[in-house]
Amino acid sequence: MMHFADSLTFSGRKVVAAWAALPFPASPGSSLPDALSAHQQDVPWKLLSSWREQKVSCCFAQSVVLRGICQEKATSCPGQPRSPLHSCESPEQVLQQFLHTQFPGAFSTSHVLQQPCDTRPPFPQFFSPLLTRQGFLLDKAQGFSSAGVESIPVLAALQSSPVLHSLLSGLCRELRAPNVRRWSSFFTAGVEQDDFQEALEELKTLSQCYETGFGAGGSEDEADSD
């Protein structure tokens, strides 16, 4: 995982954020172009970090894997395709086109796998009754228990993005807040005060590597300038 993350980082960046859609939101019988076309305004996956939710408007590099939705043919109406995604010839091209549209200029790799994620026991059965046994979304609840969900389509992504500026700078502020000199056990464990301060400065410098000339996070950086 460390080497994989390194392949997505450059210009002093060392951290990537994990995102996922579990399950990937798609209706029964819908094609990948249909599913992604419903999310033209925002990506359908969520940040897995405990940091507060943020909308992703750009990224530097990313790797995305989708499992369980790979119909070769879209369900577009006869005539002209409904969107550029419906004109793609393969699921891989559909996903790559979607990523290019959402994150223009970003380095993106993508993979589409046919096999969904197996969710039969002992997988935790925490699913909504709106899911079919194959993990697709219904308009209304189904007749059987959500414990009957046997598999789900899943999308997972690793991203190097400006969201990490807010996350890392926030972590730096939280570590600076307490007076660690009062915690004798903290330093008896082998940590030196100078080393601790140096690590905080390195963390702040790392967070600055994820800044951009636009987007959210500027006010937070000013608050951290002291």
mmCIF file of C-alpha atoms in Angstrom:
data_model
loop_
_atom_site.group_PDB
_atom_site.id
_atom_site.type_symbol
_atom_site.label_atom_id
_atom_site.label_comp_id
_atom_site.label_asym_id
_atom_site.label_seq_id
_atom_site.Cartn_x
_atom_site.Cartn_y
_atom_site.Cartn_z
ATOM 1 C CA MET A 1 0.000 0.000 0.000
ATOM 2 C CA MET A 2 2.876 2.378 0.769
ATOM 3 C CA HIS A 3 4.404 1.901 -2.686
ATOM 4 C CA PHE A 4 0.984 2.257 -4.293
ATOM 5 C CA ALA A 5 0.386 5.542 -2.453
ATOM 6 C CA ASP A 6 3.833 6.743 -3.538
ATOM 7 C CA SER A 7 2.801 6.298 -7.171
ATOM 8 C CA LEU A 8 0.036 8.877 -6.640
ATOM 9 C CA THR A 9 2.120 11.487 -4.830
ATOM 10 C CA PHE A 10 4.624 14.044 -6.078
ATOM 11 C CA SER A 11 5.811 17.611 -5.348
ATOM 12 C CA GLY A 12 6.498 16.820 -1.700
ATOM 13 C CA ARG A 13 3.167 15.092 -1.059
ATOM 14 C CA LYS A 14 3.225 11.836 0.883
ATOM 15 C CA VAL A 15 -0.400 11.157 1.832
ATOM 16 C CA VAL A 16 -3.475 9.985 -0.064
ATOM 17 C CA ALA A 17 -7.091 9.910 1.099
ATOM 18 C CA ALA A 18 -9.325 6.845 0.878
ATOM 19 C CA TRP A 19 -12.851 7.161 -0.529
ATOM 20 C CA ALA A 20 -15.556 4.577 -1.119
ATOM 21 C CA ALA A 21 -19.140 4.035 -2.265
ATOM 22 C CA LEU A 22 -20.423 0.951 -0.439
ATOM 23 C CA PRO A 23 -22.610 0.057 -2.139
ATOM 24 C CA PHE A 24 -22.134 1.951 -5.363
ATOM 25 C CA PRO A 25 -25.491 3.667 -6.058
ATOM 26 C CA ALA A 26 -27.071 2.009 -9.077
ATOM 27 C CA SER A 27 -30.550 0.767 -9.943
ATOM 28 C CA PRO A 28 -31.289 -2.825 -11.024
ATOM 29 C CA GLY A 29 -30.559 -3.303 -14.707
ATOM 30 C CA SER A 30 -28.878 0.082 -15.128
ATOM 31 C CA SER A 31 -25.663 0.354 -17.076
ATOM 32 C CA LEU A 32 -22.519 2.083 -15.862
ATOM 33 C CA PRO A 33 -23.181 5.164 -18.064
ATOM 34 C CA ASP A 34 -26.683 5.397 -16.597
ATOM 35 C CA ALA A 35 -25.371 5.187 -13.031
ATOM 36 C CA LEU A 36 -22.563 7.719 -13.483
ATOM 37 C CA SER A 37 -24.735 10.131 -15.476
ATOM 38 C CA ALA A 38 -26.857 10.545 -12.351
ATOM 39 C CA HIS A 39 -23.805 11.980 -10.563
ATOM 40 C CA GLN A 40 -22.603 14.643 -12.967
ATOM 41 C CA GLN A 41 -22.583 17.316 -10.249
ATOM 42 C CA ASP A 42 -20.625 15.337 -7.667
ATOM 43 C CA VAL A 43 -18.790 12.047 -7.325
ATOM 44 C CA PRO A 44 -20.792 9.195 -5.758
ATOM 45 C CA TRP A 45 -18.169 8.211 -3.195
ATOM 46 C CA LYS A 46 -17.493 9.500 0.345
ATOM 47 C CA LEU A 47 -14.366 10.240 2.344
ATOM 48 C CA LEU A 48 -13.529 7.400 4.757
ATOM 49 C CA SER A 49 -11.532 9.606 7.119
ATOM 50 C CA SER A 50 -13.183 10.740 10.336
ATOM 51 C CA TRP A 51 -12.525 14.332 9.236
ATOM 52 C CA ARG A 52 -15.637 16.337 8.447
ATOM 53 C CA GLU A 53 -17.193 15.734 5.049
ATOM 54 C CA GLN A 54 -15.824 17.832 2.211
ATOM 55 C CA LYS A 55 -16.814 18.138 -1.421
ATOM 56 C CA VAL A 56 -14.055 17.193 -3.829
ATOM 57 C CA SER A 57 -13.744 19.713 -6.628
ATOM 58 C CA CYS A 58 -10.279 18.757 -7.874
ATOM 59 C CA CYS A 59 -7.432 16.362 -7.247
ATOM 60 C CA PHE A 60 -3.813 15.911 -8.269
ATOM 61 C CA ALA A 61 -3.832 12.140 -8.849
ATOM 62 C CA GLN A 62 -6.144 9.225 -8.173
ATOM 63 C CA SER A 63 -6.697 5.512 -8.610
ATOM 64 C CA VAL A 64 -10.277 4.237 -8.810
ATOM 65 C CA VAL A 65 -11.589 0.665 -8.840
ATOM 66 C CA LEU A 66 -15.213 -0.280 -9.530
ATOM 67 C CA ARG A 67 -16.590 -3.766 -8.948
ATOM 68 C CA GLY A 68 -19.914 -5.276 -9.875
ATOM 69 C CA ILE A 69 -21.181 -2.959 -12.657
ATOM 70 C CA CYS A 70 -19.678 -3.591 -16.049
ATOM 71 C CA GLN A 71 -22.425 -4.054 -18.619
ATOM 72 C CA GLU A 72 -20.856 -3.544 -22.006
ATOM 73 C CA LYS A 73 -23.892 -1.824 -23.514
ATOM 74 C CA ALA A 74 -25.625 1.234 -22.136
ATOM 75 C CA THR A 75 -29.402 1.449 -22.000
ATOM 76 C CA SER A 76 -29.620 4.645 -24.033
ATOM 77 C CA CYS A 77 -32.561 5.365 -26.273
ATOM 78 C CA PRO A 78 -32.303 4.922 -30.040
ATOM 79 C CA GLY A 79 -30.683 7.784 -31.870
ATOM 80 C CA GLN A 80 -28.153 10.104 -30.315
ATOM 81 C CA PRO A 81 -26.553 9.011 -27.012
ATOM 82 C CA ARG A 82 -27.876 10.830 -23.965
ATOM 83 C CA SER A 83 -24.416 11.785 -22.735
ATOM 84 C CA PRO A 84 -20.767 11.371 -23.746
ATOM 85 C CA LEU A 85 -20.608 8.455 -21.310
ATOM 86 C CA HIS A 86 -23.134 6.507 -23.383
ATOM 87 C CA SER A 87 -20.924 6.766 -26.451
ATOM 88 C CA CYS A 88 -18.016 4.954 -24.770
ATOM 89 C CA GLU A 89 -17.327 1.440 -25.995
ATOM 90 C CA SER A 90 -16.356 -0.264 -22.729
ATOM 91 C CA PRO A 91 -16.898 0.121 -18.967
ATOM 92 C CA GLU A 92 -13.252 1.098 -18.556
ATOM 93 C CA GLN A 93 -13.678 3.953 -21.029
ATOM 94 C CA VAL A 94 -16.885 5.050 -19.304
ATOM 95 C CA LEU A 95 -15.207 5.319 -15.903
ATOM 96 C CA GLN A 96 -12.134 7.024 -17.343
ATOM 97 C CA GLN A 97 -14.319 9.551 -19.186
ATOM 98 C CA PHE A 98 -16.242 10.285 -15.990
ATOM 99 C CA LEU A 99 -13.017 10.856 -14.036
ATOM 100 C CA HIS A 100 -11.644 13.095 -16.779
ATOM 101 C CA THR A 101 -14.827 15.181 -16.695
ATOM 102 C CA GLN A 102 -14.935 15.473 -12.911
ATOM 103 C CA PHE A 103 -11.191 16.048 -12.443
ATOM 104 C CA PRO A 104 -9.752 17.585 -15.630
ATOM 105 C CA GLY A 105 -5.967 17.601 -15.701
ATOM 106 C CA ALA A 106 -5.590 15.048 -12.898
ATOM 107 C CA PHE A 107 -3.539 11.880 -13.308
ATOM 108 C CA SER A 108 -6.139 9.097 -13.128
ATOM 109 C CA THR A 109 -5.983 5.327 -13.314
ATOM 110 C CA SER A 110 -9.132 3.221 -13.247
ATOM 111 C CA HIS A 111 -10.123 -0.432 -13.272
ATOM 112 C CA VAL A 112 -13.530 -2.062 -13.714
ATOM 113 C CA LEU A 113 -13.986 -5.596 -12.392
ATOM 114 C CA GLN A 114 -16.995 -7.789 -13.100
ATOM 115 C CA GLN A 115 -17.145 -9.572 -9.750
ATOM 116 C CA PRO A 116 -19.070 -7.694 -7.009
ATOM 117 C CA CYS A 117 -18.152 -7.697 -3.324
ATOM 118 C CA ASP A 118 -19.468 -10.804 -1.564
ATOM 119 C CA THR A 119 -21.594 -9.819 1.463
ATOM 120 C CA ARG A 120 -22.901 -13.163 2.628
ATOM 121 C CA PRO A 121 -22.295 -14.064 6.312
ATOM 122 C CA PRO A 122 -20.073 -13.411 8.180
ATOM 123 C CA PHE A 123 -20.112 -10.024 6.402
ATOM 124 C CA PRO A 124 -21.974 -7.532 8.669
ATOM 125 C CA GLN A 125 -25.597 -7.235 7.572
ATOM 126 C CA PHE A 126 -26.171 -3.504 8.027
ATOM 127 C CA PHE A 127 -27.812 -2.834 4.667
ATOM 128 C CA SER A 128 -30.891 -0.782 3.898
ATOM 129 C CA PRO A 129 -34.108 -2.603 2.936
ATOM 130 C CA LEU A 130 -33.931 -0.571 -0.291
ATOM 131 C CA LEU A 131 -31.200 -2.902 -1.572
ATOM 132 C CA THR A 132 -31.832 -5.969 -3.715
ATOM 133 C CA ARG A 133 -30.017 -9.225 -3.058
ATOM 134 C CA GLN A 134 -27.381 -8.038 -5.553
ATOM 135 C CA GLY A 135 -26.963 -4.672 -3.806
ATOM 136 C CA PHE A 136 -28.818 -2.457 -6.282
ATOM 137 C CA LEU A 137 -31.035 0.411 -5.138
ATOM 138 C CA LEU A 138 -34.832 0.251 -5.312
ATOM 139 C CA ASP A 139 -37.350 3.097 -5.144
ATOM 140 C CA LYS A 140 -39.188 1.410 -2.274
ATOM 141 C CA ALA A 141 -38.366 -1.232 0.308
ATOM 142 C CA GLN A 142 -38.408 -4.847 -0.781
ATOM 143 C CA GLY A 143 -40.298 -7.694 0.800
ATOM 144 C CA PHE A 144 -37.400 -9.632 2.309
ATOM 145 C CA SER A 145 -34.953 -8.703 5.061
ATOM 146 C CA SER A 146 -31.826 -6.692 4.270
ATOM 147 C CA ALA A 147 -29.926 -9.651 5.717
ATOM 148 C CA GLY A 148 -30.587 -11.312 2.359
ATOM 149 C CA VAL A 149 -28.123 -9.031 0.530
ATOM 150 C CA GLU A 150 -25.615 -11.435 -1.010
ATOM 151 C CA SER A 151 -23.359 -9.050 -2.920
ATOM 152 C CA ILE A 152 -22.945 -5.351 -3.644
ATOM 153 C CA PRO A 153 -21.260 -3.221 -6.309
ATOM 154 C CA VAL A 154 -18.436 -1.195 -4.771
ATOM 155 C CA LEU A 155 -16.308 1.734 -5.849
ATOM 156 C CA ALA A 156 -13.086 2.568 -3.995
ATOM 157 C CA ALA A 157 -10.622 5.358 -4.652
ATOM 158 C CA LEU A 158 -7.312 6.685 -3.405
ATOM 159 C CA GLN A 159 -6.825 10.388 -4.071
ATOM 160 C CA SER A 160 -4.112 12.948 -3.625
ATOM 161 C CA SER A 161 -6.282 16.055 -3.340
ATOM 162 C CA PRO A 162 -6.551 19.492 -1.669
ATOM 163 C CA VAL A 163 -8.910 17.943 0.904
ATOM 164 C CA LEU A 164 -5.777 16.663 2.615
ATOM 165 C CA HIS A 165 -4.627 20.237 3.270
ATOM 166 C CA SER A 166 -7.577 20.775 5.622
ATOM 167 C CA LEU A 167 -7.180 17.350 7.212
ATOM 168 C CA LEU A 168 -3.435 17.628 7.870
ATOM 169 C CA SER A 169 -3.482 21.257 9.003
ATOM 170 C CA GLY A 170 -6.383 20.428 11.340
ATOM 171 C CA LEU A 171 -4.417 17.514 12.790
ATOM 172 C CA CYS A 172 -1.460 19.835 13.313
ATOM 173 C CA ARG A 173 -3.594 22.332 15.236
ATOM 174 C CA GLU A 174 -5.061 19.604 17.440
ATOM 175 C CA LEU A 175 -1.592 18.308 18.321
ATOM 176 C CA ARG A 176 -0.432 21.794 19.214
ATOM 177 C CA ALA A 177 -3.403 22.531 21.444
ATOM 178 C CA PRO A 178 -2.502 20.460 24.538
ATOM 179 C CA ASN A 179 0.556 21.277 26.642
ATOM 180 C CA VAL A 180 2.526 18.069 26.243
ATOM 181 C CA ARG A 181 5.043 19.188 28.881
ATOM 182 C CA ARG A 182 2.428 18.238 31.468
ATOM 183 C CA TRP A 183 2.424 14.647 30.267
ATOM 184 C CA SER A 184 5.587 13.182 31.709
ATOM 185 C CA SER A 185 4.708 9.719 30.391
ATOM 186 C CA PHE A 186 4.660 11.134 26.866
ATOM 187 C CA PHE A 187 8.380 11.897 26.964
ATOM 188 C CA THR A 188 9.449 9.004 29.196
ATOM 189 C CA ALA A 189 8.343 6.813 26.293
ATOM 190 C CA GLY A 190 11.338 8.135 24.344
ATOM 191 C CA VAL A 191 9.950 11.223 22.595
ATOM 192 C CA GLU A 192 12.039 14.375 22.893
ATOM 193 C CA GLN A 193 10.425 17.823 23.016
ATOM 194 C CA ASP A 194 12.567 19.077 20.136
ATOM 195 C CA ASP A 195 11.709 16.025 18.042
ATOM 196 C CA PHE A 196 8.017 16.565 18.750
ATOM 197 C CA GLN A 197 8.147 20.202 17.640
ATOM 198 C CA GLU A 198 10.111 19.258 14.540
ATOM 199 C CA ALA A 199 7.486 16.646 13.655
ATOM 200 C CA LEU A 200 4.758 19.287 13.994
ATOM 201 C CA GLU A 201 6.607 21.609 11.627
ATOM 202 C CA GLU A 202 7.045 18.791 9.128
ATOM 203 C CA LEU A 203 3.325 18.040 9.365
ATOM 204 C CA LYS A 204 2.483 21.694 8.706
ATOM 205 C CA THR A 205 4.862 21.782 5.746
ATOM 206 C CA LEU A 206 3.295 18.599 4.394
ATOM 207 C CA SER A 207 -0.196 20.107 4.647
ATOM 208 C CA GLN A 208 0.967 23.123 2.636
ATOM 209 C CA CYS A 209 1.958 20.813 -0.214
ATOM 210 C CA TYR A 210 -1.770 20.200 -0.779
ATOM 211 C CA GLU A 211 -2.708 23.863 -1.076
ATOM 212 C CA THR A 212 -4.014 25.226 -4.329
ATOM 213 C CA GLY A 213 -4.627 28.729 -5.553
ATOM 214 C CA PHE A 214 -8.384 28.164 -5.288
ATOM 215 C CA GLY A 215 -10.914 26.222 -3.273
ATOM 216 C CA ALA A 216 -11.623 25.898 0.428
ATOM 217 C CA GLY A 217 -9.052 25.805 3.193
ATOM 218 C CA GLY A 218 -7.524 29.285 3.015
ATOM 219 C CA SER A 219 -9.162 30.518 6.203
ATOM 220 C CA GLU A 220 -7.998 27.442 8.059
ATOM 221 C CA ASP A 221 -4.444 28.013 6.937
ATOM 222 C CA GLU A 222 -4.567 31.593 8.201
ATOM 223 C CA ALA A 223 -5.824 30.359 11.553
ATOM 224 C CA ASP A 224 -2.850 28.015 11.706
ATOM 225 C CA SER A 225 -0.300 30.689 10.795
ATOM 226 C CA ASP A 226 0.545 31.357 14.446
#
